């Protein structure tokens, strides 16, 4: 580990969230402020002390307005990470870098969305023709062939993965059943009290073969925020510090946004491999060090290759890991104990980072025993990111 590493130099000390719904009834700015004030109160830090902000580029909540309404004095750092859900861990990494380098002493990370009541991702109506920037022109090569939605884009990768490694729709269903089981016992989850069976998964309607409806994440309204400061200061605050042991972003060879079909092999997620190697390098940890993980589950098929990229199983072996129930309640590596984006809410992965914080604190509803380290991954199919959070 080099002296320039961010590992162990910053900590998450405050956590806040709104309720998760399909119609919040208030603006995204209001949601972001509610979650941020809750996180600052949780940390015991006054809003006037905040010196930095980080969020996502697909965001309608400007940091300057957050700073004004919070009563911040001098804001010295702000960033927005692109690529939708691929950004999920990036803002925390950016905050840790700002704190570790002394650029800002207290940084707020937030994500607020009215992604059900105000607008909907993945509808296939993007207005690309009227804005011929690079990404839109690129999609023009795919849309005439029916690739209009994220489900369709992921479906192509999933078909090839199934063909190569023998995975089945039932394997994807086992991912959905396990996270819905966790959501069913999480009062903050939208699907609290609503588990599903594998039979119900298989009977749910097709969205884009091989994806059923229950392979696809929710559309949600809500917000999540957290507060990051130095490891030294964290020791004197009211909450158990959750150390940022590693953070990384990743783009791999041949990368495009959801349509990296021209690679020689489309059964893996090499950008997540970039993230995995860097997280392990920074932290000095390996696959055996984790008691639980938050694996980005916008679509169930992409959970399997993520397990492989991080070395929990060999290439093509994730289906057997899933069939054995190692990912489920009581398993060897329970994943998405909050219910994931399939069961709790789709807040672009920020609610997954929050669950990792709770697991390290020991306050999760579905608490895994003796948690020392939690892996968190971000959206796949796009340039992505990841974190390792752990106890001090």
Short mmCIF file of C-alpha atoms in Angstrom, two decimals:
data_model
loop_
_atom_site.label_atom_id
_atom_site.label_comp_id
_atom_site.label_asym_id
_atom_site.label_seq_id
_atom_site.Cartn_x
_atom_site.Cartn_y
_atom_site.Cartn_z
CA UNK A 1 0.00 0.00 0.00
CA UNK A 2 1.52 3.32 -1.08
CA UNK A 3 1.58 6.44 1.06
CA UNK A 4 -0.65 8.15 -1.51
CA UNK A 5 -3.45 5.62 -1.06
CA UNK A 6 -6.80 6.83 0.30
CA UNK A 7 -7.15 3.58 2.23
CA UNK A 8 -8.06 4.20 5.86
CA UNK A 9 -7.69 7.98 5.66
CA UNK A 10 -11.38 8.92 5.48
CA UNK A 11 -14.54 7.58 7.07
CA UNK A 12 -18.29 7.73 6.63
CA UNK A 13 -19.60 9.25 9.86
CA UNK A 14 -23.19 10.22 9.07
CA UNK A 15 -26.04 8.53 7.24
CA UNK A 16 -29.48 9.82 6.27
CA UNK A 17 -32.33 8.80 3.99
CA UNK A 18 -35.91 9.66 3.18
CA UNK A 19 -38.66 7.10 2.77
CA UNK A 20 -38.69 5.22 -0.53
CA UNK A 21 -41.89 5.52 -2.55
CA UNK A 22 -43.42 5.79 -6.00
CA UNK A 23 -44.61 9.36 -5.44
CA UNK A 24 -42.67 11.44 -2.94
CA UNK A 25 -44.90 14.51 -3.29
CA UNK A 26 -41.96 16.92 -3.04
CA UNK A 27 -39.04 18.14 -5.09
CA UNK A 28 -35.75 16.32 -5.46
CA UNK A 29 -34.04 19.31 -3.82
CA UNK A 30 -36.29 18.90 -0.79
CA UNK A 31 -35.53 15.18 -0.68
CA UNK A 32 -31.78 15.81 -0.89
CA UNK A 33 -31.93 18.37 1.92
CA UNK A 34 -33.95 16.05 4.14
CA UNK A 35 -31.47 13.21 3.69
CA UNK A 36 -28.45 15.51 4.13
CA UNK A 37 -29.73 17.15 7.30
CA UNK A 38 -30.48 13.70 8.69
CA UNK A 39 -26.94 12.55 7.85
CA UNK A 40 -25.37 15.62 9.46
CA UNK A 41 -27.48 15.16 12.58
CA UNK A 42 -26.47 11.50 12.66
CA UNK A 43 -22.82 12.55 12.56
CA UNK A 44 -23.18 15.42 15.01
CA UNK A 45 -21.74 17.91 12.51
CA UNK A 46 -23.22 21.36 11.91
CA UNK A 47 -24.22 22.12 8.28
CA UNK A 48 -22.00 25.21 8.30
CA UNK A 49 -18.95 22.92 8.51
CA UNK A 50 -19.61 21.25 5.14
CA UNK A 51 -16.86 22.17 2.66
CA UNK A 52 -17.60 19.79 -0.20
CA UNK A 53 -20.28 17.93 -2.15
CA UNK A 54 -20.30 15.01 -4.54
CA UNK A 55 -23.17 13.45 -6.45
CA UNK A 56 -24.08 12.14 -9.92
CA UNK A 57 -24.08 13.96 -13.24
CA UNK A 58 -27.63 12.76 -14.01
CA UNK A 59 -28.82 15.00 -11.18
CA UNK A 60 -31.24 17.89 -10.81
CA UNK A 61 -29.99 19.04 -7.41
CA UNK A 62 -27.12 21.55 -7.83
CA UNK A 63 -24.49 21.62 -5.13
CA UNK A 64 -24.51 25.42 -4.95
CA UNK A 65 -28.18 25.41 -3.97
CA UNK A 66 -27.53 22.69 -1.41
CA UNK A 67 -24.73 24.84 0.00
CA UNK A 68 -26.92 27.95 0.13
CA UNK A 69 -29.85 26.26 1.83
CA UNK A 70 -27.63 24.44 4.31
CA UNK A 71 -25.86 27.66 5.28
CA UNK A 72 -22.40 26.51 4.23
CA UNK A 73 -19.59 29.06 4.38
CA UNK A 74 -16.74 28.28 1.99
CA UNK A 75 -17.25 25.27 -0.27
CA UNK A 76 -13.89 24.10 -1.59
CA UNK A 77 -14.75 20.92 -3.43
CA UNK A 78 -17.60 19.66 -5.61
CA UNK A 79 -17.88 16.91 -8.21
CA UNK A 80 -20.48 14.99 -10.19
CA UNK A 81 -19.73 11.48 -11.43
CA UNK A 82 -21.21 10.40 -14.79
CA UNK A 83 -22.74 7.19 -16.16
CA UNK A 84 -25.84 6.81 -14.04
CA UNK A 85 -25.67 3.83 -11.69
CA UNK A 86 -22.03 3.33 -12.59
CA UNK A 87 -21.42 6.41 -10.43
CA UNK A 88 -22.84 4.82 -7.26
CA UNK A 89 -19.51 4.43 -5.44
CA UNK A 90 -17.69 7.23 -7.27
CA UNK A 91 -18.93 10.15 -5.14
CA UNK A 92 -17.75 8.41 -1.95
CA UNK A 93 -14.37 7.80 -3.57
CA UNK A 94 -14.15 11.46 -4.63
CA UNK A 95 -15.10 12.60 -1.12
CA UNK A 96 -12.44 10.34 0.40
CA UNK A 97 -9.84 11.76 -1.98
CA UNK A 98 -10.81 15.34 -1.08
CA UNK A 99 -10.61 14.60 2.64
CA UNK A 100 -7.39 12.56 2.40
CA UNK A 101 -5.62 15.35 0.48
CA UNK A 102 -6.84 18.12 2.76
CA UNK A 103 -8.92 19.82 0.08
CA UNK A 104 -12.07 19.65 2.24
CA UNK A 105 -12.57 18.58 5.84
CA UNK A 106 -16.24 17.57 5.61
CA UNK A 107 -17.89 16.34 2.38
CA UNK A 108 -21.52 15.42 1.80
CA UNK A 109 -22.38 12.75 -0.74
CA UNK A 110 -26.01 12.63 -1.87
CA UNK A 111 -28.42 11.26 -4.46
CA UNK A 112 -32.05 12.34 -4.77
CA UNK A 113 -34.51 11.02 -7.35
CA UNK A 114 -38.15 11.28 -8.31
CA UNK A 115 -37.47 8.59 -10.86
CA UNK A 116 -41.00 7.23 -10.77
CA UNK A 117 -43.25 10.25 -10.29
CA UNK A 118 -41.32 12.81 -12.37
CA UNK A 119 -39.55 10.89 -15.10
CA UNK A 120 -38.71 7.31 -16.00
CA UNK A 121 -35.42 5.86 -17.20
CA UNK A 122 -35.40 3.17 -19.83
CA UNK A 123 -38.59 4.05 -21.68
CA UNK A 124 -36.92 4.00 -25.09
CA UNK A 125 -37.91 7.62 -25.84
CA UNK A 126 -34.74 9.65 -25.46
CA UNK A 127 -34.93 12.33 -28.16
CA UNK A 128 -31.57 11.20 -29.54
CA UNK A 129 -32.26 12.39 -33.08
CA UNK A 130 -32.58 16.03 -32.00
CA UNK A 131 -29.28 16.03 -30.08
CA UNK A 132 -26.63 14.33 -32.22
CA UNK A 133 -23.81 14.28 -29.68
CA UNK A 134 -21.45 11.31 -29.70
CA UNK A 135 -23.35 9.03 -27.33
CA UNK A 136 -26.65 9.58 -29.12
CA UNK A 137 -25.13 8.91 -32.54
CA UNK A 138 -23.56 5.75 -31.12
CA UNK A 139 -26.96 4.47 -29.99
CA UNK A 140 -28.17 5.06 -33.53
CA UNK A 141 -26.29 1.94 -34.57
CA UNK A 142 -28.27 -0.19 -32.10
CA UNK A 143 -31.78 1.21 -31.86
CA UNK A 144 -32.84 0.26 -35.41
CA UNK A 145 -32.26 -3.35 -34.33
CA UNK A 146 -34.56 -3.15 -31.32
CA UNK A 147 -32.04 -2.14 -28.66
CA UNK A 148 -34.13 0.67 -27.21
CA UNK A 149 -34.06 0.03 -23.46
CA UNK A 150 -31.62 -0.99 -20.72
CA UNK A 151 -33.43 -4.34 -20.44
CA UNK A 152 -32.79 -4.98 -24.13
CA UNK A 153 -29.13 -3.99 -23.84
CA UNK A 154 -28.58 -6.26 -20.83
CA UNK A 155 -30.60 -9.04 -22.46
CA UNK A 156 -27.98 -9.39 -25.21
CA UNK A 157 -25.18 -9.91 -22.68
CA UNK A 158 -27.34 -12.30 -20.66
CA UNK A 159 -28.13 -14.48 -23.67
CA UNK A 160 -24.45 -14.92 -24.46
CA UNK A 161 -23.59 -15.63 -20.81
CA UNK A 162 -26.30 -18.30 -20.66
CA UNK A 163 -25.10 -19.88 -23.90
CA UNK A 164 -21.45 -19.99 -22.79
CA UNK A 165 -21.79 -21.05 -19.15
CA UNK A 166 -25.11 -22.87 -18.93
CA UNK A 167 -26.82 -20.37 -16.66
CA UNK A 168 -30.62 -20.33 -16.82
CA UNK A 169 -33.49 -17.96 -16.20
CA UNK A 170 -34.06 -19.84 -12.94
CA UNK A 171 -30.56 -18.84 -11.81
CA UNK A 172 -31.41 -15.19 -12.40
CA UNK A 173 -34.66 -15.83 -10.52
CA UNK A 174 -32.76 -17.17 -7.51
CA UNK A 175 -31.03 -13.79 -7.27
CA UNK A 176 -34.39 -12.01 -7.29
CA UNK A 177 -35.94 -14.39 -4.74
CA UNK A 178 -33.06 -13.91 -2.29
CA UNK A 179 -33.08 -10.11 -2.36
CA UNK A 180 -36.85 -9.98 -2.07
CA UNK A 181 -36.53 -12.22 0.99
CA UNK A 182 -34.28 -9.59 2.56
CA UNK A 183 -36.62 -6.78 1.47
CA UNK A 184 -39.56 -8.59 3.05
CA UNK A 185 -38.00 -8.14 6.51
CA UNK A 186 -36.76 -4.56 5.94
CA UNK A 187 -39.42 -2.02 7.02
CA UNK A 188 -37.77 0.66 4.85
CA UNK A 189 -38.03 -1.45 1.69
CA UNK A 190 -40.80 -0.77 -0.80
CA UNK A 191 -41.46 -4.51 -0.95
CA UNK A 192 -41.49 -4.97 2.82
CA UNK A 193 -43.58 -8.00 3.66
CA UNK A 194 -43.72 -9.11 0.01
CA UNK A 195 -41.35 -12.00 -0.70
CA UNK A 196 -41.56 -13.89 -3.97
CA UNK A 197 -41.06 -17.50 -4.99
CA UNK A 198 -39.07 -18.84 -7.91
CA UNK A 199 -42.34 -19.92 -9.47
CA UNK A 200 -43.65 -16.34 -9.26
CA UNK A 201 -40.45 -15.09 -10.84
CA UNK A 202 -40.79 -17.51 -13.73
CA UNK A 203 -44.45 -16.59 -14.21
CA UNK A 204 -43.80 -12.84 -14.33
CA UNK A 205 -44.15 -11.33 -17.79
CA UNK A 206 -41.32 -11.04 -20.24
CA UNK A 207 -39.70 -7.63 -20.56
CA UNK A 208 -36.99 -8.57 -23.03
CA UNK A 209 -36.04 -12.24 -23.18
CA UNK A 210 -34.32 -13.60 -21.13
CA UNK A 211 -35.40 -10.92 -18.62
CA UNK A 212 -38.68 -11.30 -16.78
CA UNK A 213 -40.32 -8.38 -14.99
CA UNK A 214 -38.90 -9.63 -11.67
CA UNK A 215 -35.37 -9.53 -13.10
CA UNK A 216 -35.62 -5.74 -13.38
CA UNK A 217 -35.06 -3.14 -10.67
CA UNK A 218 -37.70 -0.78 -9.39
CA UNK A 219 -38.41 2.83 -10.26
CA UNK A 220 -38.28 4.84 -7.05
CA UNK A 221 -38.58 8.26 -5.43
CA UNK A 222 -36.30 9.04 -2.50
CA UNK A 223 -32.90 10.28 -1.36
CA UNK A 224 -29.83 9.05 0.49
CA UNK A 225 -26.95 11.12 1.88
CA UNK A 226 -23.81 10.52 3.89
CA UNK A 227 -21.06 12.55 5.51
CA UNK A 228 -17.35 11.86 5.01
CA UNK A 229 -14.52 13.28 7.12
CA UNK A 230 -11.01 12.31 8.18
CA UNK A 231 -10.28 9.13 10.10
CA UNK A 232 -8.82 11.25 12.91
CA UNK A 233 -11.90 13.37 13.38
CA UNK A 234 -14.20 10.39 12.97
CA UNK A 235 -12.91 8.90 16.20
CA UNK A 236 -14.37 11.83 18.17
CA UNK A 237 -17.85 11.80 16.63
CA UNK A 238 -20.98 10.09 17.88
CA UNK A 239 -21.21 7.19 15.41
CA UNK A 240 -18.96 4.20 14.85
CA UNK A 241 -16.63 5.25 12.01
CA UNK A 242 -17.01 3.28 8.80
CA UNK A 243 -13.61 3.35 7.18
CA UNK A 244 -13.20 3.77 3.42
CA UNK A 245 -10.58 1.09 2.85
CA UNK A 246 -10.59 1.39 -0.94
CA UNK A 247 -12.35 3.17 -3.77
CA UNK A 248 -12.01 2.86 -7.52
CA UNK A 249 -13.55 3.70 -10.86
CA UNK A 250 -13.09 1.57 -13.95
CA UNK A 251 -13.23 1.72 -17.74
CA UNK A 252 -11.98 -1.30 -19.69
CA UNK A 253 -10.90 -1.88 -23.28
CA UNK A 254 -13.74 -1.59 -25.77
CA UNK A 255 -15.99 0.13 -23.24
CA UNK A 256 -19.20 1.74 -24.36
CA UNK A 257 -22.34 2.64 -22.41
CA UNK A 258 -24.47 -0.51 -22.12
CA UNK A 259 -23.56 -1.61 -25.67
CA UNK A 260 -19.99 -2.97 -25.50
CA UNK A 261 -20.91 -5.65 -28.04
CA UNK A 262 -17.78 -5.39 -30.17
CA UNK A 263 -15.54 -6.93 -27.54
CA UNK A 264 -14.21 -10.38 -28.35
CA UNK A 265 -16.05 -11.76 -25.32
CA UNK A 266 -19.24 -10.25 -23.86
CA UNK A 267 -19.76 -12.78 -21.07
CA UNK A 268 -17.76 -10.80 -18.50
CA UNK A 269 -17.64 -7.28 -17.12
CA UNK A 270 -13.98 -6.27 -17.57
CA UNK A 271 -14.59 -2.74 -16.27
CA UNK A 272 -15.61 -4.32 -12.96
CA UNK A 273 -12.43 -6.37 -13.16
CA UNK A 274 -10.48 -3.10 -13.31
CA UNK A 275 -12.30 -1.96 -10.17
CA UNK A 276 -11.76 -5.29 -8.39
CA UNK A 277 -8.01 -5.32 -8.94
CA UNK A 278 -7.65 -1.73 -7.77
CA UNK A 279 -9.79 -2.23 -4.66
CA UNK A 280 -7.76 -5.27 -3.69
CA UNK A 281 -4.50 -3.43 -4.37
CA UNK A 282 -5.44 -0.42 -2.25
CA UNK A 283 -6.82 -2.41 0.67
CA UNK A 284 -4.54 -5.42 0.66
CA UNK A 285 -7.68 -7.56 0.95
CA UNK A 286 -9.03 -10.38 -1.19
CA UNK A 287 -12.31 -12.24 -1.74
CA UNK A 288 -12.02 -14.14 1.51
CA UNK A 289 -12.09 -10.92 3.58
CA UNK A 290 -15.80 -10.14 3.13
CA UNK A 291 -18.70 -11.25 5.28
CA UNK A 292 -21.32 -9.63 3.04
CA UNK A 293 -21.48 -7.64 -0.19
CA UNK A 294 -23.71 -5.14 -1.95
CA UNK A 295 -23.72 -6.18 -5.61
CA UNK A 296 -25.43 -3.74 -7.96
CA UNK A 297 -28.63 -5.44 -9.09
CA UNK A 298 -30.31 -3.22 -11.67
CA UNK A 299 -30.80 -6.47 -13.62
CA UNK A 300 -30.26 -9.92 -12.14
CA UNK A 301 -28.06 -11.35 -14.94
CA UNK A 302 -25.27 -8.88 -14.19
CA UNK A 303 -25.00 -10.05 -10.58
CA UNK A 304 -23.40 -13.32 -11.71
CA UNK A 305 -20.39 -11.98 -13.67
CA UNK A 306 -19.72 -9.45 -10.89
CA UNK A 307 -19.21 -12.34 -8.46
CA UNK A 308 -16.74 -13.77 -10.96
CA UNK A 309 -14.85 -10.53 -11.60
CA UNK A 310 -14.20 -10.19 -7.86
CA UNK A 311 -12.92 -13.74 -7.57
CA UNK A 312 -15.64 -15.14 -5.34
CA UNK A 313 -15.98 -17.92 -7.92
CA UNK A 314 -14.17 -18.95 -11.09
CA UNK A 315 -15.36 -17.73 -14.48
CA UNK A 316 -18.71 -19.33 -15.23
CA UNK A 317 -19.07 -20.61 -11.68
CA UNK A 318 -21.52 -18.01 -10.36
CA UNK A 319 -24.55 -20.11 -11.30
CA UNK A 320 -23.37 -22.88 -8.97
CA UNK A 321 -22.70 -20.35 -6.19
CA UNK A 322 -26.26 -19.07 -6.63
CA UNK A 323 -27.80 -22.54 -6.84
CA UNK A 324 -26.10 -23.43 -3.56
CA UNK A 325 -27.72 -20.40 -1.90
CA UNK A 326 -24.43 -18.82 -0.85
CA UNK A 327 -25.84 -15.41 -1.82
CA UNK A 328 -28.99 -15.75 0.28
CA UNK A 329 -29.94 -15.37 3.93
CA UNK A 330 -27.59 -17.52 6.02
CA UNK A 331 -25.30 -18.13 3.04
CA UNK A 332 -21.54 -17.86 2.73
CA UNK A 333 -21.75 -14.35 1.24
CA UNK A 334 -25.20 -12.78 1.72
CA UNK A 335 -25.66 -10.06 -0.86
CA UNK A 336 -27.96 -7.03 -0.80
CA UNK A 337 -29.25 -7.60 2.70
CA UNK A 338 -31.40 -4.47 2.43
CA UNK A 339 -33.29 -5.94 -0.51
CA UNK A 340 -31.22 -4.33 -3.21
CA UNK A 341 -32.62 -2.24 -6.02
CA UNK A 342 -34.96 -5.08 -6.83
CA UNK A 343 -36.54 -5.06 -3.38
CA UNK A 344 -35.69 -1.95 -1.33
CA UNK A 345 -35.46 0.93 -3.82
CA UNK A 346 -33.64 2.18 -6.89
CA UNK A 347 -31.69 5.22 -5.73
CA UNK A 348 -28.97 4.63 -8.31
CA UNK A 349 -27.07 2.44 -5.86
CA UNK A 350 -26.60 5.02 -3.09
CA UNK A 351 -28.99 3.07 -0.87
CA UNK A 352 -26.65 0.10 -1.32
CA UNK A 353 -23.72 2.11 0.02
CA UNK A 354 -25.95 3.04 2.96
CA UNK A 355 -26.61 -0.65 3.67
CA UNK A 356 -22.88 -1.34 3.71
CA UNK A 357 -22.49 1.44 6.29
CA UNK A 358 -25.20 -0.11 8.46
CA UNK A 359 -23.63 -3.56 8.19
CA UNK A 360 -20.27 -2.23 9.42
CA UNK A 361 -21.98 -0.28 12.21
CA UNK A 362 -23.90 -3.41 13.21
CA UNK A 363 -27.28 -1.68 12.84
CA UNK A 364 -28.69 -3.36 9.71
CA UNK A 365 -32.14 -4.91 9.90
CA UNK A 366 -30.77 -8.09 8.36
CA UNK A 367 -27.46 -7.89 10.18
CA UNK A 368 -24.73 -10.33 9.19
CA UNK A 369 -22.66 -11.49 12.20
CA UNK A 370 -19.18 -10.08 12.83
CA UNK A 371 -18.90 -7.85 9.78
CA UNK A 372 -15.42 -6.47 9.24
CA UNK A 373 -15.45 -5.66 5.52
CA UNK A 374 -18.18 -5.05 2.96
CA UNK A 375 -17.74 -4.88 -0.80
CA UNK A 376 -19.98 -2.43 -2.68
CA UNK A 377 -20.27 -2.33 -6.47
CA UNK A 378 -21.88 0.17 -8.83
CA UNK A 379 -23.80 -0.10 -12.08
CA UNK A 380 -22.57 -2.50 -14.73
CA UNK A 381 -22.54 -2.30 -18.50
CA UNK A 382 -21.22 1.25 -18.11
CA UNK A 383 -18.01 2.80 -16.75
CA UNK A 384 -18.33 1.84 -13.11
CA UNK A 385 -16.99 2.09 -9.56
CA UNK A 386 -16.64 0.21 -6.31
CA UNK A 387 -15.81 0.52 -2.61
CA UNK A 388 -14.54 -1.51 0.28
CA UNK A 389 -15.95 -0.28 3.59
CA UNK A 390 -14.95 -1.71 6.93
CA UNK A 391 -14.41 -1.38 10.62
CA UNK A 392 -11.61 0.78 11.98
#
